[in-house]
Amino acid sequence: MHELFDWDVKGAAERWWLYTARVIIGSVEIQITTKNFAYKAPVYMRDTAADGQGYRSVEALKDDPVHARDSLIYTLETAAGHLRRALDLAVPLGLSREVDALLVRIAGVQRVIKNRAA
């Protein structure tokens, strides 16, 4: 496994800092409380229009439906990727049908998005 590691300290540190920045930015939430319930929503989303990596506020995406749709598609693709990995873990627990149902629902939402864009 030794050859799988990046032993360049500077390069490894930069990648670790970028990873940490992504975790911090992705963890920013706003909490909205009403009389009946409270829910949390992300403040920043991946900016699919940026060269390389970048984030954009959800508020700014409200006024930009094209990029909002692209960000939603990106987020759904990411979620589906996580669920595909979870599916491998769900098999020994006997929960593969439940996880697969979530994948089917995501695929349905993706179809709705594509149909509306057409």
Short mmCIF file of N, CA, C and O in Angstrom, two decimals:
data_model
loop_
_atom_site.label_atom_id
_atom_site.label_comp_id
_atom_site.label_asym_id
_atom_site.label_seq_id
_atom_site.Cartn_x
_atom_site.Cartn_y
_atom_site.Cartn_z
N MET A 1 0.81 -1.20 0.00
CA MET A 1 0.00 0.00 0.00
C MET A 1 0.85 1.26 0.00
O MET A 1 0.34 2.33 -0.27
N HIS A 2 2.11 1.12 0.31
CA HIS A 2 3.00 2.28 0.42
C HIS A 2 2.96 3.15 -0.85
O HIS A 2 2.92 4.38 -0.75
N GLU A 3 2.93 2.54 -2.02
CA GLU A 3 2.96 3.31 -3.27
C GLU A 3 1.63 4.04 -3.53
O GLU A 3 1.56 4.91 -4.39
N LEU A 4 0.58 3.70 -2.80
CA LEU A 4 -0.71 4.38 -2.98
C LEU A 4 -0.76 5.73 -2.28
O LEU A 4 -1.66 6.53 -2.54
N PHE A 5 0.16 5.98 -1.39
CA PHE A 5 0.18 7.24 -0.64
C PHE A 5 1.00 8.29 -1.38
O PHE A 5 1.98 8.00 -2.05
N ASP A 6 0.57 9.55 -1.22
CA ASP A 6 1.33 10.68 -1.74
C ASP A 6 2.27 11.14 -0.62
O ASP A 6 1.83 11.64 0.40
N TRP A 7 3.55 10.94 -0.82
CA TRP A 7 4.51 11.27 0.22
C TRP A 7 5.05 12.68 0.08
O TRP A 7 5.89 13.11 0.87
N ASP A 8 4.53 13.44 -0.88
CA ASP A 8 4.89 14.84 -1.02
C ASP A 8 4.09 15.62 0.02
O ASP A 8 2.88 15.78 -0.10
N VAL A 9 4.76 16.09 1.05
CA VAL A 9 4.08 16.72 2.19
C VAL A 9 3.31 17.96 1.75
O VAL A 9 2.16 18.16 2.16
N LYS A 10 3.90 18.78 0.90
CA LYS A 10 3.22 20.01 0.47
C LYS A 10 1.95 19.67 -0.31
O LYS A 10 0.88 20.24 -0.06
N GLY A 11 2.03 18.75 -1.27
CA GLY A 11 0.86 18.37 -2.06
C GLY A 11 -0.22 17.74 -1.19
O GLY A 11 -1.41 18.02 -1.34
N ALA A 12 0.20 16.88 -0.28
CA ALA A 12 -0.75 16.22 0.61
C ALA A 12 -1.43 17.25 1.52
O ALA A 12 -2.64 17.19 1.76
N ALA A 13 -0.66 18.20 2.01
CA ALA A 13 -1.23 19.24 2.88
C ALA A 13 -2.25 20.09 2.12
O ALA A 13 -3.34 20.38 2.64
N GLU A 14 -1.94 20.45 0.89
CA GLU A 14 -2.88 21.26 0.10
C GLU A 14 -4.18 20.50 -0.15
O GLU A 14 -5.26 21.07 -0.04
N ARG A 15 -4.07 19.21 -0.48
CA ARG A 15 -5.29 18.43 -0.70
C ARG A 15 -6.09 18.28 0.59
O ARG A 15 -7.31 18.31 0.58
N TRP A 16 -5.39 18.13 1.72
CA TRP A 16 -6.09 18.03 3.00
C TRP A 16 -6.81 19.35 3.32
O TRP A 16 -7.94 19.36 3.78
N TRP A 17 -6.17 20.48 3.05
CA TRP A 17 -6.79 21.78 3.30
C TRP A 17 -8.02 21.97 2.42
O TRP A 17 -9.04 22.48 2.86
N LEU A 18 -7.93 21.56 1.14
CA LEU A 18 -9.09 21.65 0.26
C LEU A 18 -10.22 20.76 0.75
O LEU A 18 -11.39 21.16 0.75
N TYR A 19 -9.90 19.57 1.16
CA TYR A 19 -10.91 18.66 1.69
C TYR A 19 -11.58 19.27 2.92
O TYR A 19 -12.80 19.27 3.04
N THR A 20 -10.76 19.81 3.83
CA THR A 20 -11.30 20.43 5.04
C THR A 20 -12.19 21.62 4.70
O THR A 20 -13.26 21.79 5.28
N ALA A 21 -11.78 22.43 3.72
CA ALA A 21 -12.61 23.58 3.30
C ALA A 21 -13.95 23.09 2.77
O ALA A 21 -15.00 23.67 3.08
N ARG A 22 -13.95 22.00 1.97
CA ARG A 22 -15.20 21.45 1.44
C ARG A 22 -16.12 20.99 2.57
O ARG A 22 -17.32 21.21 2.53
N VAL A 23 -15.54 20.34 3.56
CA VAL A 23 -16.34 19.86 4.70
C VAL A 23 -16.95 21.05 5.45
O VAL A 23 -18.14 21.04 5.78
N ILE A 24 -16.15 22.08 5.68
CA ILE A 24 -16.64 23.26 6.40
C ILE A 24 -17.73 23.96 5.60
O ILE A 24 -18.81 24.27 6.13
N ILE A 25 -17.49 24.21 4.32
CA ILE A 25 -18.49 24.90 3.49
C ILE A 25 -19.76 24.07 3.39
O ILE A 25 -20.87 24.58 3.50
N GLY A 26 -19.60 22.77 3.22
CA GLY A 26 -20.76 21.90 3.11
C GLY A 26 -21.55 21.75 4.39
O GLY A 26 -22.71 21.35 4.36
N SER A 27 -20.95 22.08 5.51
CA SER A 27 -21.64 21.92 6.79
C SER A 27 -22.42 23.16 7.21
O SER A 27 -23.17 23.11 8.18
N VAL A 28 -22.27 24.26 6.49
CA VAL A 28 -22.99 25.48 6.84
C VAL A 28 -24.47 25.28 6.54
O VAL A 28 -24.86 24.91 5.44
N GLU A 29 -25.29 25.47 7.55
CA GLU A 29 -26.73 25.28 7.40
C GLU A 29 -27.47 26.46 8.02
O GLU A 29 -26.94 27.17 8.87
N ILE A 30 -28.67 26.64 7.57
CA ILE A 30 -29.56 27.61 8.18
C ILE A 30 -30.72 26.83 8.77
O ILE A 30 -31.21 25.88 8.17
N GLN A 31 -31.11 27.19 9.97
CA GLN A 31 -32.23 26.50 10.61
C GLN A 31 -33.44 27.40 10.59
O GLN A 31 -33.37 28.56 11.03
N ILE A 32 -34.53 26.88 10.09
CA ILE A 32 -35.79 27.61 10.02
C ILE A 32 -36.77 26.92 10.96
O ILE A 32 -36.99 25.72 10.86
N THR A 33 -37.33 27.70 11.86
CA THR A 33 -38.25 27.14 12.83
C THR A 33 -39.61 27.78 12.67
O THR A 33 -39.73 29.00 12.57
N THR A 34 -40.63 26.95 12.62
CA THR A 34 -42.00 27.43 12.60
C THR A 34 -42.67 26.93 13.87
O THR A 34 -42.04 26.26 14.69
N LYS A 35 -43.95 27.20 14.01
CA LYS A 35 -44.66 26.72 15.20
C LYS A 35 -44.66 25.19 15.27
O LYS A 35 -44.67 24.62 16.35
N ASN A 36 -44.65 24.54 14.11
CA ASN A 36 -44.82 23.09 14.09
C ASN A 36 -43.52 22.30 14.00
O ASN A 36 -43.44 21.21 14.52
N PHE A 37 -42.52 22.82 13.32
CA PHE A 37 -41.31 22.04 13.15
C PHE A 37 -40.14 22.95 12.76
O PHE A 37 -40.33 24.11 12.42
N ALA A 38 -38.96 22.36 12.80
CA ALA A 38 -37.74 23.06 12.38
C ALA A 38 -37.05 22.20 11.35
O ALA A 38 -37.09 20.97 11.43
N TYR A 39 -36.44 22.82 10.36
CA TYR A 39 -35.66 22.06 9.41
C TYR A 39 -34.41 22.84 9.05
O TYR A 39 -34.36 24.05 9.16
N LYS A 40 -33.40 22.10 8.65
CA LYS A 40 -32.12 22.70 8.29
C LYS A 40 -31.93 22.58 6.79
O LYS A 40 -32.32 21.60 6.18
N ALA A 41 -31.34 23.60 6.21
CA ALA A 41 -31.08 23.62 4.77
C ALA A 41 -29.66 24.10 4.53
O ALA A 41 -29.15 24.93 5.28
N PRO A 42 -29.02 23.60 3.49
CA PRO A 42 -27.66 24.07 3.20
C PRO A 42 -27.68 25.53 2.75
O PRO A 42 -28.65 25.99 2.15
N VAL A 43 -26.62 26.23 3.04
CA VAL A 43 -26.47 27.61 2.63
C VAL A 43 -25.70 27.69 1.31
O VAL A 43 -25.97 28.55 0.47
N TYR A 44 -24.77 26.76 1.10
CA TYR A 44 -23.96 26.76 -0.11
C TYR A 44 -24.12 25.44 -0.86
O TYR A 44 -24.30 24.39 -0.26
N MET A 45 -24.04 25.54 -2.18
CA MET A 45 -24.11 24.36 -3.05
C MET A 45 -22.89 24.38 -3.95
O MET A 45 -22.31 25.44 -4.21
N ARG A 46 -22.56 23.25 -4.49
CA ARG A 46 -21.48 23.15 -5.48
C ARG A 46 -21.87 24.00 -6.68
O ARG A 46 -22.98 23.91 -7.19
N ASP A 47 -20.97 24.87 -7.11
CA ASP A 47 -21.22 25.71 -8.28
C ASP A 47 -20.74 24.97 -9.51
O ASP A 47 -19.54 24.90 -9.79
N THR A 48 -21.67 24.40 -10.26
CA THR A 48 -21.32 23.61 -11.44
C THR A 48 -20.84 24.49 -12.58
O THR A 48 -20.27 23.97 -13.54
N ALA A 49 -21.04 25.79 -12.49
CA ALA A 49 -20.59 26.70 -13.55
C ALA A 49 -19.15 27.16 -13.35
O ALA A 49 -18.54 27.71 -14.26
N ALA A 50 -18.61 26.93 -12.16
CA ALA A 50 -17.26 27.41 -11.86
C ALA A 50 -16.22 26.51 -12.52
O ALA A 50 -16.39 25.30 -12.61
N ASP A 51 -15.14 27.13 -12.99
CA ASP A 51 -14.01 26.35 -13.48
C ASP A 51 -13.33 25.74 -12.26
O ASP A 51 -13.02 26.43 -11.31
N GLY A 52 -13.10 24.46 -12.31
CA GLY A 52 -12.50 23.79 -11.16
C GLY A 52 -13.55 23.60 -10.09
O GLY A 52 -14.61 23.06 -10.34
N GLN A 53 -13.24 24.08 -8.91
CA GLN A 53 -14.15 23.90 -7.78
C GLN A 53 -14.66 25.25 -7.31
O GLN A 53 -13.98 26.24 -7.41
N GLY A 54 -15.85 25.25 -6.78
CA GLY A 54 -16.41 26.47 -6.25
C GLY A 54 -17.77 26.22 -5.64
O GLY A 54 -18.38 25.17 -5.86
N TYR A 55 -18.23 27.18 -4.89
CA TYR A 55 -19.52 27.09 -4.23
C TYR A 55 -20.32 28.34 -4.50
O TYR A 55 -19.76 29.40 -4.79
N ARG A 56 -21.61 28.21 -4.40
CA ARG A 56 -22.51 29.34 -4.63
C ARG A 56 -23.61 29.26 -3.60
O ARG A 56 -24.04 28.17 -3.22
N SER A 57 -24.09 30.40 -3.15
CA SER A 57 -25.15 30.37 -2.15
C SER A 57 -26.45 29.88 -2.77
O SER A 57 -26.73 30.13 -3.94
N VAL A 58 -27.22 29.17 -1.98
CA VAL A 58 -28.51 28.69 -2.44
C VAL A 58 -29.40 29.88 -2.79
O VAL A 58 -30.17 29.84 -3.75
N GLU A 59 -29.26 30.95 -2.05
CA GLU A 59 -30.03 32.17 -2.31
C GLU A 59 -29.76 32.68 -3.73
O GLU A 59 -30.68 33.08 -4.44
N ALA A 60 -28.49 32.69 -4.15
CA ALA A 60 -28.15 33.16 -5.49
C ALA A 60 -28.72 32.22 -6.56
O ALA A 60 -29.10 32.67 -7.65
N LEU A 61 -28.80 30.93 -6.26
CA LEU A 61 -29.33 29.98 -7.22
C LEU A 61 -30.84 30.16 -7.46
O LEU A 61 -31.35 29.77 -8.50
N LYS A 62 -31.53 30.76 -6.51
CA LYS A 62 -32.97 31.00 -6.68
C LYS A 62 -33.25 31.87 -7.90
O LYS A 62 -34.27 31.72 -8.55
N ASP A 63 -32.33 32.77 -8.20
CA ASP A 63 -32.51 33.68 -9.33
C ASP A 63 -31.83 33.20 -10.61
O ASP A 63 -31.76 33.93 -11.58
N ASP A 64 -31.33 31.97 -10.58
CA ASP A 64 -30.61 31.43 -11.74
C ASP A 64 -31.07 29.98 -11.96
O ASP A 64 -30.40 29.03 -11.57
N PRO A 65 -32.24 29.81 -12.60
CA PRO A 65 -32.82 28.46 -12.71
C PRO A 65 -31.95 27.46 -13.46
O PRO A 65 -31.97 26.28 -13.14
N VAL A 66 -31.18 27.91 -14.42
CA VAL A 66 -30.33 26.97 -15.18
C VAL A 66 -29.26 26.38 -14.27
O VAL A 66 -29.08 25.16 -14.21
N HIS A 67 -28.57 27.23 -13.53
CA HIS A 67 -27.52 26.74 -12.64
C HIS A 67 -28.12 26.04 -11.42
O HIS A 67 -27.51 25.10 -10.90
N ALA A 68 -29.29 26.46 -10.99
CA ALA A 68 -29.95 25.76 -9.89
C ALA A 68 -30.27 24.32 -10.32
O ALA A 68 -30.04 23.38 -9.56
N ARG A 69 -30.76 24.16 -11.54
CA ARG A 69 -31.06 22.81 -12.06
C ARG A 69 -29.78 21.99 -12.15
O ARG A 69 -29.74 20.83 -11.74
N ASP A 70 -28.71 22.59 -12.66
CA ASP A 70 -27.43 21.88 -12.77
C ASP A 70 -26.90 21.46 -11.40
O ASP A 70 -26.38 20.35 -11.24
N SER A 71 -27.04 22.35 -10.42
CA SER A 71 -26.59 22.02 -9.06
C SER A 71 -27.43 20.90 -8.46
O SER A 71 -26.91 20.01 -7.77
N LEU A 72 -28.73 20.91 -8.74
CA LEU A 72 -29.60 19.84 -8.25
C LEU A 72 -29.23 18.52 -8.90
O LEU A 72 -29.14 17.48 -8.23
N ILE A 73 -28.99 18.54 -10.21
CA ILE A 73 -28.59 17.32 -10.92
C ILE A 73 -27.29 16.78 -10.33
O ILE A 73 -27.16 15.59 -10.05
N TYR A 74 -26.32 17.66 -10.12
CA TYR A 74 -25.03 17.26 -9.53
C TYR A 74 -25.24 16.64 -8.15
O TYR A 74 -24.67 15.59 -7.83
N THR A 75 -26.08 17.27 -7.33
CA THR A 75 -26.33 16.78 -5.98
C THR A 75 -27.03 15.43 -6.01
O THR A 75 -26.69 14.53 -5.23
N LEU A 76 -27.99 15.26 -6.92
CA LEU A 76 -28.68 13.98 -7.04
C LEU A 76 -27.73 12.89 -7.53
O LEU A 76 -27.81 11.74 -7.06
N GLU A 77 -26.84 13.22 -8.46
CA GLU A 77 -25.86 12.24 -8.93
C GLU A 77 -24.93 11.82 -7.79
O GLU A 77 -24.59 10.64 -7.66
N THR A 78 -24.53 12.78 -6.97
CA THR A 78 -23.68 12.48 -5.82
C THR A 78 -24.42 11.59 -4.83
O THR A 78 -23.87 10.60 -4.33
N ALA A 79 -25.68 11.92 -4.56
CA ALA A 79 -26.49 11.11 -3.64
C ALA A 79 -26.66 9.69 -4.18
O ALA A 79 -26.55 8.72 -3.42
N ALA A 80 -26.90 9.56 -5.47
CA ALA A 80 -27.06 8.24 -6.06
C ALA A 80 -25.76 7.44 -5.94
O ALA A 80 -25.80 6.23 -5.67
N GLY A 81 -24.63 8.09 -6.11
CA GLY A 81 -23.35 7.42 -5.94
C GLY A 81 -23.17 6.89 -4.52
O GLY A 81 -22.72 5.76 -4.32
N HIS A 82 -23.55 7.69 -3.55
CA HIS A 82 -23.48 7.25 -2.15
C HIS A 82 -24.43 6.09 -1.90
O HIS A 82 -24.10 5.14 -1.18
N LEU A 83 -25.61 6.17 -2.49
CA LEU A 83 -26.58 5.08 -2.30
C LEU A 83 -26.13 3.79 -2.99
O LEU A 83 -26.38 2.70 -2.47
N ARG A 84 -25.46 3.91 -4.14
CA ARG A 84 -24.93 2.70 -4.77
C ARG A 84 -23.90 2.04 -3.87
O ARG A 84 -23.84 0.81 -3.75
N ARG A 85 -23.10 2.84 -3.19
CA ARG A 85 -22.13 2.28 -2.23
C ARG A 85 -22.89 1.70 -1.04
O ARG A 85 -22.56 0.62 -0.56
N ALA A 86 -23.92 2.39 -0.60
CA ALA A 86 -24.71 1.89 0.53
C ALA A 86 -25.41 0.58 0.17
O ALA A 86 -25.62 -0.28 1.04
N LEU A 87 -25.77 0.42 -1.09
CA LEU A 87 -26.42 -0.81 -1.53
C LEU A 87 -25.52 -2.01 -1.26
O LEU A 87 -25.98 -3.06 -0.81
N ASP A 88 -24.22 -1.86 -1.51
CA ASP A 88 -23.28 -2.95 -1.21
C ASP A 88 -23.27 -3.28 0.28
O ASP A 88 -23.11 -4.44 0.66
N LEU A 89 -23.43 -2.26 1.10
CA LEU A 89 -23.43 -2.48 2.54
C LEU A 89 -24.78 -2.99 3.04
O LEU A 89 -24.86 -3.64 4.08
N ALA A 90 -25.85 -2.69 2.29
CA ALA A 90 -27.19 -3.08 2.71
C ALA A 90 -27.47 -4.56 2.48
O ALA A 90 -28.30 -5.15 3.18
N VAL A 91 -26.79 -5.17 1.51
CA VAL A 91 -27.05 -6.58 1.18
C VAL A 91 -26.91 -7.49 2.39
O VAL A 91 -27.83 -8.24 2.71
N PRO A 92 -25.78 -7.44 3.12
CA PRO A 92 -25.67 -8.37 4.25
C PRO A 92 -26.66 -8.06 5.38
O PRO A 92 -26.92 -8.91 6.22
N LEU A 93 -27.23 -6.87 5.37
CA LEU A 93 -28.21 -6.50 6.40
C LEU A 93 -29.65 -6.80 5.96
O LEU A 93 -30.59 -6.55 6.70
N GLY A 94 -29.79 -7.27 4.72
CA GLY A 94 -31.12 -7.56 4.21
C GLY A 94 -31.94 -6.31 3.90
O GLY A 94 -33.16 -6.34 3.94
N LEU A 95 -31.26 -5.22 3.58
CA LEU A 95 -31.94 -3.95 3.33
C LEU A 95 -31.74 -3.45 1.90
O LEU A 95 -31.97 -2.28 1.60
N SER A 96 -31.32 -4.33 1.01
CA SER A 96 -31.02 -3.89 -0.36
C SER A 96 -32.26 -3.38 -1.08
O SER A 96 -32.18 -2.44 -1.87
N ARG A 97 -33.42 -3.95 -0.82
CA ARG A 97 -34.64 -3.48 -1.47
C ARG A 97 -34.97 -2.05 -1.09
O ARG A 97 -35.36 -1.24 -1.93
N GLU A 98 -34.77 -1.71 0.18
CA GLU A 98 -35.07 -0.36 0.66
C GLU A 98 -34.12 0.66 0.03
O GLU A 98 -34.54 1.74 -0.40
N VAL A 99 -32.83 0.33 -0.02
CA VAL A 99 -31.86 1.25 -0.62
C VAL A 99 -32.09 1.36 -2.12
O VAL A 99 -32.02 2.45 -2.69
N ASP A 100 -32.39 0.24 -2.76
CA ASP A 100 -32.68 0.26 -4.19
C ASP A 100 -33.89 1.14 -4.49
O ASP A 100 -33.93 1.85 -5.49
N ALA A 101 -34.88 1.12 -3.61
CA ALA A 101 -36.07 1.96 -3.79
C ALA A 101 -35.70 3.45 -3.76
O ALA A 101 -36.26 4.25 -4.51
N LEU A 102 -34.74 3.81 -2.93
CA LEU A 102 -34.27 5.20 -2.90
C LEU A 102 -33.59 5.57 -4.21
O LEU A 102 -33.79 6.66 -4.74
N LEU A 103 -32.79 4.65 -4.75
CA LEU A 103 -32.15 4.89 -6.04
C LEU A 103 -33.18 5.08 -7.15
O LEU A 103 -33.03 5.94 -8.01
N VAL A 104 -34.23 4.29 -7.11
CA VAL A 104 -35.30 4.42 -8.10
C VAL A 104 -35.98 5.78 -7.99
O VAL A 104 -36.28 6.43 -8.99
N ARG A 105 -36.21 6.24 -6.76
CA ARG A 105 -36.84 7.55 -6.56
C ARG A 105 -35.95 8.67 -7.08
O ARG A 105 -36.43 9.62 -7.69
N ILE A 106 -34.65 8.58 -6.83
CA ILE A 106 -33.73 9.60 -7.35
C ILE A 106 -33.76 9.60 -8.87
O ILE A 106 -33.80 10.66 -9.50
N ALA A 107 -33.74 8.42 -9.47
CA ALA A 107 -33.80 8.33 -10.93
C ALA A 107 -35.09 8.96 -11.45
O ALA A 107 -35.09 9.63 -12.50
N GLY A 108 -36.19 8.80 -10.73
CA GLY A 108 -37.46 9.42 -11.13
C GLY A 108 -37.38 10.93 -11.09
O GLY A 108 -37.87 11.60 -12.01
N VAL A 109 -36.78 11.47 -10.06
CA VAL A 109 -36.63 12.93 -9.96
C VAL A 109 -35.73 13.43 -11.09
O VAL A 109 -36.00 14.47 -11.71
N GLN A 110 -34.67 12.69 -11.39
CA GLN A 110 -33.78 13.08 -12.48
C GLN A 110 -34.53 13.10 -13.82
O GLN A 110 -34.32 14.00 -14.62
N ARG A 111 -35.43 12.14 -14.03
CA ARG A 111 -36.24 12.14 -15.26
C ARG A 111 -37.15 13.35 -15.32
O ARG A 111 -37.32 13.98 -16.38
N VAL A 112 -37.75 13.70 -14.20
CA VAL A 112 -38.63 14.88 -14.16
C VAL A 112 -37.84 16.13 -14.52
O VAL A 112 -38.29 16.97 -15.32
N ILE A 113 -36.65 16.27 -13.97
CA ILE A 113 -35.79 17.43 -14.25
C ILE A 113 -35.47 17.50 -15.75
O ILE A 113 -35.57 18.55 -16.37
N LYS A 114 -35.07 16.36 -16.32
CA LYS A 114 -34.72 16.34 -17.74
C LYS A 114 -35.93 16.64 -18.62
O LYS A 114 -35.82 17.36 -19.62
N ASN A 115 -37.11 16.12 -18.27
CA ASN A 115 -38.32 16.39 -19.05
C ASN A 115 -38.70 17.87 -18.99
O ASN A 115 -39.14 18.43 -19.99
N ARG A 116 -38.56 18.48 -17.84
CA ARG A 116 -38.87 19.91 -17.72
C ARG A 116 -37.89 20.78 -18.50
O ARG A 116 -38.24 21.84 -18.97
N ALA A 117 -36.65 20.31 -18.58
CA ALA A 117 -35.62 21.08 -19.29
C ALA A 117 -35.80 20.99 -20.81
O ALA A 117 -35.36 21.87 -21.54
N ALA A 118 -36.43 19.92 -21.25
CA ALA A 118 -36.59 19.69 -22.70
C ALA A 118 -37.64 20.59 -23.32
O ALA A 118 -38.42 21.24 -22.77
#
